[in-house]
JSON list of C-alpha atoms in Angstrom, two decimals:
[
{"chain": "D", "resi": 9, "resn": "UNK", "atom": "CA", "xyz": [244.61, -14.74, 23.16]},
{"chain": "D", "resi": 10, "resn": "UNK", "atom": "CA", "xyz": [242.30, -16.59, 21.17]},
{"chain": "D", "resi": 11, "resn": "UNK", "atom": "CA", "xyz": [239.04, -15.94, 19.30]},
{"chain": "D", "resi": 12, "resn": "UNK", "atom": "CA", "xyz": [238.27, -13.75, 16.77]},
{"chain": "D", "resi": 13, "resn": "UNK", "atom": "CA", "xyz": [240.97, -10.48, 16.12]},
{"chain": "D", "resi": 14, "resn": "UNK", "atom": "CA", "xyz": [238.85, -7.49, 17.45]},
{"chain": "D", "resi": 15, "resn": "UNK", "atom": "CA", "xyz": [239.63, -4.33, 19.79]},
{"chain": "D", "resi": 16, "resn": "UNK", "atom": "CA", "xyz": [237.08, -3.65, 22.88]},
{"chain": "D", "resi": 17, "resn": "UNK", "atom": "CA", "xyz": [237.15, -1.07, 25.60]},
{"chain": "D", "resi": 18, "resn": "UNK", "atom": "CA", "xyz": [235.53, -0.50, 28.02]},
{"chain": "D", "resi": 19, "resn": "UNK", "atom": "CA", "xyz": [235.79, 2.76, 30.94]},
{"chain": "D", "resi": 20, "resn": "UNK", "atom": "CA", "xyz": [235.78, 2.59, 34.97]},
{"chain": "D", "resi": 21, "resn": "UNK", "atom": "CA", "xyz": [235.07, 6.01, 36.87]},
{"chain": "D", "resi": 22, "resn": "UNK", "atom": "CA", "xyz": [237.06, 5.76, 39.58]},
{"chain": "D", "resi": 23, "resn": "UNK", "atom": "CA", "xyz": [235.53, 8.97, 41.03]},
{"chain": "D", "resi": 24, "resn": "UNK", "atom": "CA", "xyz": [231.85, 7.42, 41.86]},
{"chain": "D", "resi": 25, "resn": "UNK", "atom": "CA", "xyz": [232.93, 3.56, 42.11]},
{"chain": "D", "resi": 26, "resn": "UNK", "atom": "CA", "xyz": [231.36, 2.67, 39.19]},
{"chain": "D", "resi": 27, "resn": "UNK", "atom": "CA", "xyz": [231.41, 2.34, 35.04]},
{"chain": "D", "resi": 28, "resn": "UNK", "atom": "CA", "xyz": [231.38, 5.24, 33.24]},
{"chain": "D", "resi": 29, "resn": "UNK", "atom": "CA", "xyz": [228.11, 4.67, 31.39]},
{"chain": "D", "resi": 30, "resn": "UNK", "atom": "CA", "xyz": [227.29, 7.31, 28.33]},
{"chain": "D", "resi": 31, "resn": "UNK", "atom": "CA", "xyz": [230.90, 8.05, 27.74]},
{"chain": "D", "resi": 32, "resn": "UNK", "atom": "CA", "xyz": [231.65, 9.14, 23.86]},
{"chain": "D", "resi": 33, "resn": "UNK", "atom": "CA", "xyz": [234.73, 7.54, 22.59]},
{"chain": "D", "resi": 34, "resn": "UNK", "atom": "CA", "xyz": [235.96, 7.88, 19.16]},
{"chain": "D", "resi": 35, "resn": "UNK", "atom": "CA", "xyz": [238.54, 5.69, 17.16]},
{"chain": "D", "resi": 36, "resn": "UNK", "atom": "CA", "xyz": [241.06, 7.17, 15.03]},
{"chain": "D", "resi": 37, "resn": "UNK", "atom": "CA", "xyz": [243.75, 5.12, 12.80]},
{"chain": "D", "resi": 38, "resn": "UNK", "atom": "CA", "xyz": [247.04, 6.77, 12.45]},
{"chain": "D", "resi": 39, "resn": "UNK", "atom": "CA", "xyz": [248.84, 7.31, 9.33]},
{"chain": "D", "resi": 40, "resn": "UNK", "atom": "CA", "xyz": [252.36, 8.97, 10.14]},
{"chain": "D", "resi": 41, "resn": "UNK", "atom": "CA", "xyz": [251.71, 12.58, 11.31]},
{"chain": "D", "resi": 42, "resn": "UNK", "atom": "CA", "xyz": [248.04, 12.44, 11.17]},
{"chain": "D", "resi": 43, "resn": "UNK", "atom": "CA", "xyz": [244.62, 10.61, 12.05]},
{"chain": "D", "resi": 44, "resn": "UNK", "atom": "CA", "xyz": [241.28, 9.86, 10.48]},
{"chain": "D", "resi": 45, "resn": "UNK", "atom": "CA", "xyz": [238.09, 8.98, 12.32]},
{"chain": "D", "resi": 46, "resn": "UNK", "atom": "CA", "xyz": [237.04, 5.23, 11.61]},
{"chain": "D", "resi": 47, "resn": "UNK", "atom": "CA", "xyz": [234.41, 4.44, 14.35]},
{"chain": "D", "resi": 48, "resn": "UNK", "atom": "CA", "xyz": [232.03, 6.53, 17.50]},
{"chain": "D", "resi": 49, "resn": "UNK", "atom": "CA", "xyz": [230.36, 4.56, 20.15]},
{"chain": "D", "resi": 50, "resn": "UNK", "atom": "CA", "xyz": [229.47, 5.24, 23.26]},
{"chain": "D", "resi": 51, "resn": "UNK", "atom": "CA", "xyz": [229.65, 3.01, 26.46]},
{"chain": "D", "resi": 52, "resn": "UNK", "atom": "CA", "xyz": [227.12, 1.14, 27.98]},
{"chain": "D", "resi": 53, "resn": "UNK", "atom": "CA", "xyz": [225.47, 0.65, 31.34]},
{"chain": "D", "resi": 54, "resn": "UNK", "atom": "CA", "xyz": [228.57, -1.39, 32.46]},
{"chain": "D", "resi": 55, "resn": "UNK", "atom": "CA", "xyz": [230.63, 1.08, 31.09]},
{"chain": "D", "resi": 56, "resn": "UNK", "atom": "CA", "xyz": [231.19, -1.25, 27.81]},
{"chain": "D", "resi": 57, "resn": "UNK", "atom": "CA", "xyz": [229.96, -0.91, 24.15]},
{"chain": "D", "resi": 58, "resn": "UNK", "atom": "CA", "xyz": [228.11, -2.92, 22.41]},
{"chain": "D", "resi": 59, "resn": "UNK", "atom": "CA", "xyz": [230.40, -4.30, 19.52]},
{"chain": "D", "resi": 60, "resn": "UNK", "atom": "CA", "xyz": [233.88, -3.99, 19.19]},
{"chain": "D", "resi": 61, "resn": "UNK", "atom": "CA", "xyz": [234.84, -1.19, 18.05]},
{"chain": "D", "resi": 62, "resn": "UNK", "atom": "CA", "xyz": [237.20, -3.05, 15.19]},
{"chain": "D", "resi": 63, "resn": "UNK", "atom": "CA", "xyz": [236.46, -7.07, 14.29]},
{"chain": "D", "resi": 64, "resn": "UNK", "atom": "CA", "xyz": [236.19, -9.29, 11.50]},
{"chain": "D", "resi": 65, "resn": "UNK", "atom": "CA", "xyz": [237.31, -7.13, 7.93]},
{"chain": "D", "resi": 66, "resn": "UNK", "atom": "CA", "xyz": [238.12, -4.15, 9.53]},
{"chain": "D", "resi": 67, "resn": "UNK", "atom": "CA", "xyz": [240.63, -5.57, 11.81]},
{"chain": "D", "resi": 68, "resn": "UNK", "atom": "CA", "xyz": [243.74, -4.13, 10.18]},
{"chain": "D", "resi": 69, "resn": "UNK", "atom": "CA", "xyz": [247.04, -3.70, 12.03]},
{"chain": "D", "resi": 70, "resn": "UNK", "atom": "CA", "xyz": [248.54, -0.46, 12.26]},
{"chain": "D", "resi": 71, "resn": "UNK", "atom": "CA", "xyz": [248.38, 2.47, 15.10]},
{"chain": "D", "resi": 72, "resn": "UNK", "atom": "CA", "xyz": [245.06, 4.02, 16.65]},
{"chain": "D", "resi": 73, "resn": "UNK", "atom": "CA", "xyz": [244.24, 6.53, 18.75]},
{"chain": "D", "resi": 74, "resn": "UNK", "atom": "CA", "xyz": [240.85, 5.97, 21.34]},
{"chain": "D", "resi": 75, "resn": "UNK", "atom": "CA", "xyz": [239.65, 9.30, 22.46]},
{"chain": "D", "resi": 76, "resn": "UNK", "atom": "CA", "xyz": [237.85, 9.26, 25.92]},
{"chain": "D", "resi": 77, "resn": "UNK", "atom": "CA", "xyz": [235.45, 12.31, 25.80]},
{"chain": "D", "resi": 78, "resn": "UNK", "atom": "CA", "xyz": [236.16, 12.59, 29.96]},
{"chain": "D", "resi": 79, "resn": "UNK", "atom": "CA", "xyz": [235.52, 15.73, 30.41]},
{"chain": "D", "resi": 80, "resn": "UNK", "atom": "CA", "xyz": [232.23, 16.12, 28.83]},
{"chain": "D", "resi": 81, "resn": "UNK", "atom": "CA", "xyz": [231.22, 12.66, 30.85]},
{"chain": "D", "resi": 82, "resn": "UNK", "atom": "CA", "xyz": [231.53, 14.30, 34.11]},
{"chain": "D", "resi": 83, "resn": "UNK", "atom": "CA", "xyz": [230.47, 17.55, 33.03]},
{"chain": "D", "resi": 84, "resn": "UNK", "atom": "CA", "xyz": [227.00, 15.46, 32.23]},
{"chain": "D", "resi": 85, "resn": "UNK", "atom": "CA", "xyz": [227.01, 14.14, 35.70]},
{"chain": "D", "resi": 86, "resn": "UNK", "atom": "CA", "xyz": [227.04, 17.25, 37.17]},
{"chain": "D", "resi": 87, "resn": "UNK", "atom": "CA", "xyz": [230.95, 17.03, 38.90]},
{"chain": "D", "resi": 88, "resn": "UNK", "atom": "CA", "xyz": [231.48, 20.83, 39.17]},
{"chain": "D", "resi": 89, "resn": "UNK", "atom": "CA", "xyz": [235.52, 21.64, 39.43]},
{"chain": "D", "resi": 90, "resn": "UNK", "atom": "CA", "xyz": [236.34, 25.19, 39.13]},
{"chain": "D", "resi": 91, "resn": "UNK", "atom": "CA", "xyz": [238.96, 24.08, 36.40]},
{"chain": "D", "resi": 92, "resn": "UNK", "atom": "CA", "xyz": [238.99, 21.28, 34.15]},
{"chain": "D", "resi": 93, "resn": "UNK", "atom": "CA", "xyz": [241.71, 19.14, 33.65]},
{"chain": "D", "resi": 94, "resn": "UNK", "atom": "CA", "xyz": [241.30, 16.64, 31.38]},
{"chain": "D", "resi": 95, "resn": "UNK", "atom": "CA", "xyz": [238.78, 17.05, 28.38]},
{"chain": "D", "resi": 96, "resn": "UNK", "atom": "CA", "xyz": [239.44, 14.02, 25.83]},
{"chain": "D", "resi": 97, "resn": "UNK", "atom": "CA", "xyz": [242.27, 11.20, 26.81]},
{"chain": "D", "resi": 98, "resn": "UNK", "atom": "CA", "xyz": [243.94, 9.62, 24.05]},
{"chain": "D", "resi": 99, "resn": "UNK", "atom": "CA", "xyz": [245.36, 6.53, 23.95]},
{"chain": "D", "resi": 100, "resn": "UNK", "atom": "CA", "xyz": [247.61, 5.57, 20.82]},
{"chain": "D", "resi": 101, "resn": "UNK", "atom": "CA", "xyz": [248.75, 1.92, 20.72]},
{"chain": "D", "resi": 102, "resn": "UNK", "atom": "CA", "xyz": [249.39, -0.30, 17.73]},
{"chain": "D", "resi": 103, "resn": "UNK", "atom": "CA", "xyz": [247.70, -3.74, 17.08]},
{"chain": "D", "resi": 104, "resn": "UNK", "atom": "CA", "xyz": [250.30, -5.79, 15.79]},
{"chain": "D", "resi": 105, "resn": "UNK", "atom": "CA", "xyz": [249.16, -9.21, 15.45]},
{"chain": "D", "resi": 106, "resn": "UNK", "atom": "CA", "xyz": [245.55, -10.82, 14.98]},
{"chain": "D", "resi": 107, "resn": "UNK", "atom": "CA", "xyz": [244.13, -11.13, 18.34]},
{"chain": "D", "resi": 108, "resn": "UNK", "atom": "CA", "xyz": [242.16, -10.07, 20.78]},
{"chain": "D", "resi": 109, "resn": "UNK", "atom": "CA", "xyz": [243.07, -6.11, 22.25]},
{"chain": "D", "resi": 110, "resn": "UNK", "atom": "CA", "xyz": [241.26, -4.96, 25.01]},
{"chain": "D", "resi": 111, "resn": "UNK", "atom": "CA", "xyz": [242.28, -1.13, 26.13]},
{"chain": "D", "resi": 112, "resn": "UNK", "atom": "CA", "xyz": [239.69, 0.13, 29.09]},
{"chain": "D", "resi": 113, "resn": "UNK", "atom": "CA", "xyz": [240.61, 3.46, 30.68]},
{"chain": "D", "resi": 114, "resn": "UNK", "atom": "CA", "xyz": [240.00, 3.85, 34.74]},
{"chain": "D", "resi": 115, "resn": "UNK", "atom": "CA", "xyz": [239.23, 7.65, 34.99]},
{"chain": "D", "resi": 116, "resn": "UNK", "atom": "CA", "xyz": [239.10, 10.85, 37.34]},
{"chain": "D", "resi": 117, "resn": "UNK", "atom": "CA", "xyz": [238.41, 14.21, 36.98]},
{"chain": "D", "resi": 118, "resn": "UNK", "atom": "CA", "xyz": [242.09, 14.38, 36.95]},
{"chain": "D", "resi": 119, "resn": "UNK", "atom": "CA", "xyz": [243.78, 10.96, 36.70]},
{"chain": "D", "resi": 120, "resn": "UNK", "atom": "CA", "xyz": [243.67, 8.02, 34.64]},
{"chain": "D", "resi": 121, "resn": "UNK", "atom": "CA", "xyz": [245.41, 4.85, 33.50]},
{"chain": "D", "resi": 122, "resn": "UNK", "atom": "CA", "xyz": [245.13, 2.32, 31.31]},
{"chain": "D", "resi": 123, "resn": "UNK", "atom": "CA", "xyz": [246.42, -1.68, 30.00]},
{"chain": "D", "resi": 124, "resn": "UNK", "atom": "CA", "xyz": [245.92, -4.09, 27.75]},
{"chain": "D", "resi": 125, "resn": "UNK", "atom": "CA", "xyz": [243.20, -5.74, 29.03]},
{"chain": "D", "resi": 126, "resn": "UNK", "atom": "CA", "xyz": [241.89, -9.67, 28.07]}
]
């Protein structure tokens, strides 16, 4: 994978056929038993962000943790389901070499998957 080392994501709602545009995601770096926030965004009209959320400098290897604020996304849109089930997906993968990662999330009010992405 060439280019510049950076980390994208980017999130399909399978529900409604469409990208999941306003979603909050969060990335956390993982150190042993416990995280620290490093970067917010939120996704785009295609269901992208903007920038990367790591590139350049702060491309380090090492774990992370992306945490998909799902459950507030379809509260927003108005999906009524008598009881939750997911709230925040997290994804933990490590970035062990310079490249390009790209992790995107397809999504449901109860299902999702992901992959490493190009």
């Amino acid at each position: 994978m060439a280019g510049e080392p950076r980390l994208t994501t980017h999130v399909l709602d399978t529900m409604h056929g469409h990208p999941a545009r306003g979603m909050a995601i969060d990335l956390h770096m993982v150190h042993g038993d416990h995280t620290h926030l490093i970067a917010q965004s939120y996704t785009n009209a295609d269901g992208r962000l903007d920038a990367p959320l790591l590139a350049g400098p702060s491309f380090q290897l090492g774990a992370y943790e992306l945490h998909f604020h799902v459950g507030q996304y379809f509260e927003r849109l108005g999906v009524e389901i008598e009881m939750p089930f997911l709230e925040i997906v997290p994804i933990r993968f490590v970035l062990s070499e310079k490249s390009h990662y790209h992790v995107p999330l397809l999504v449901s009010p109860f299902a999702y998957s992901t992959y490493r992405g190009s």
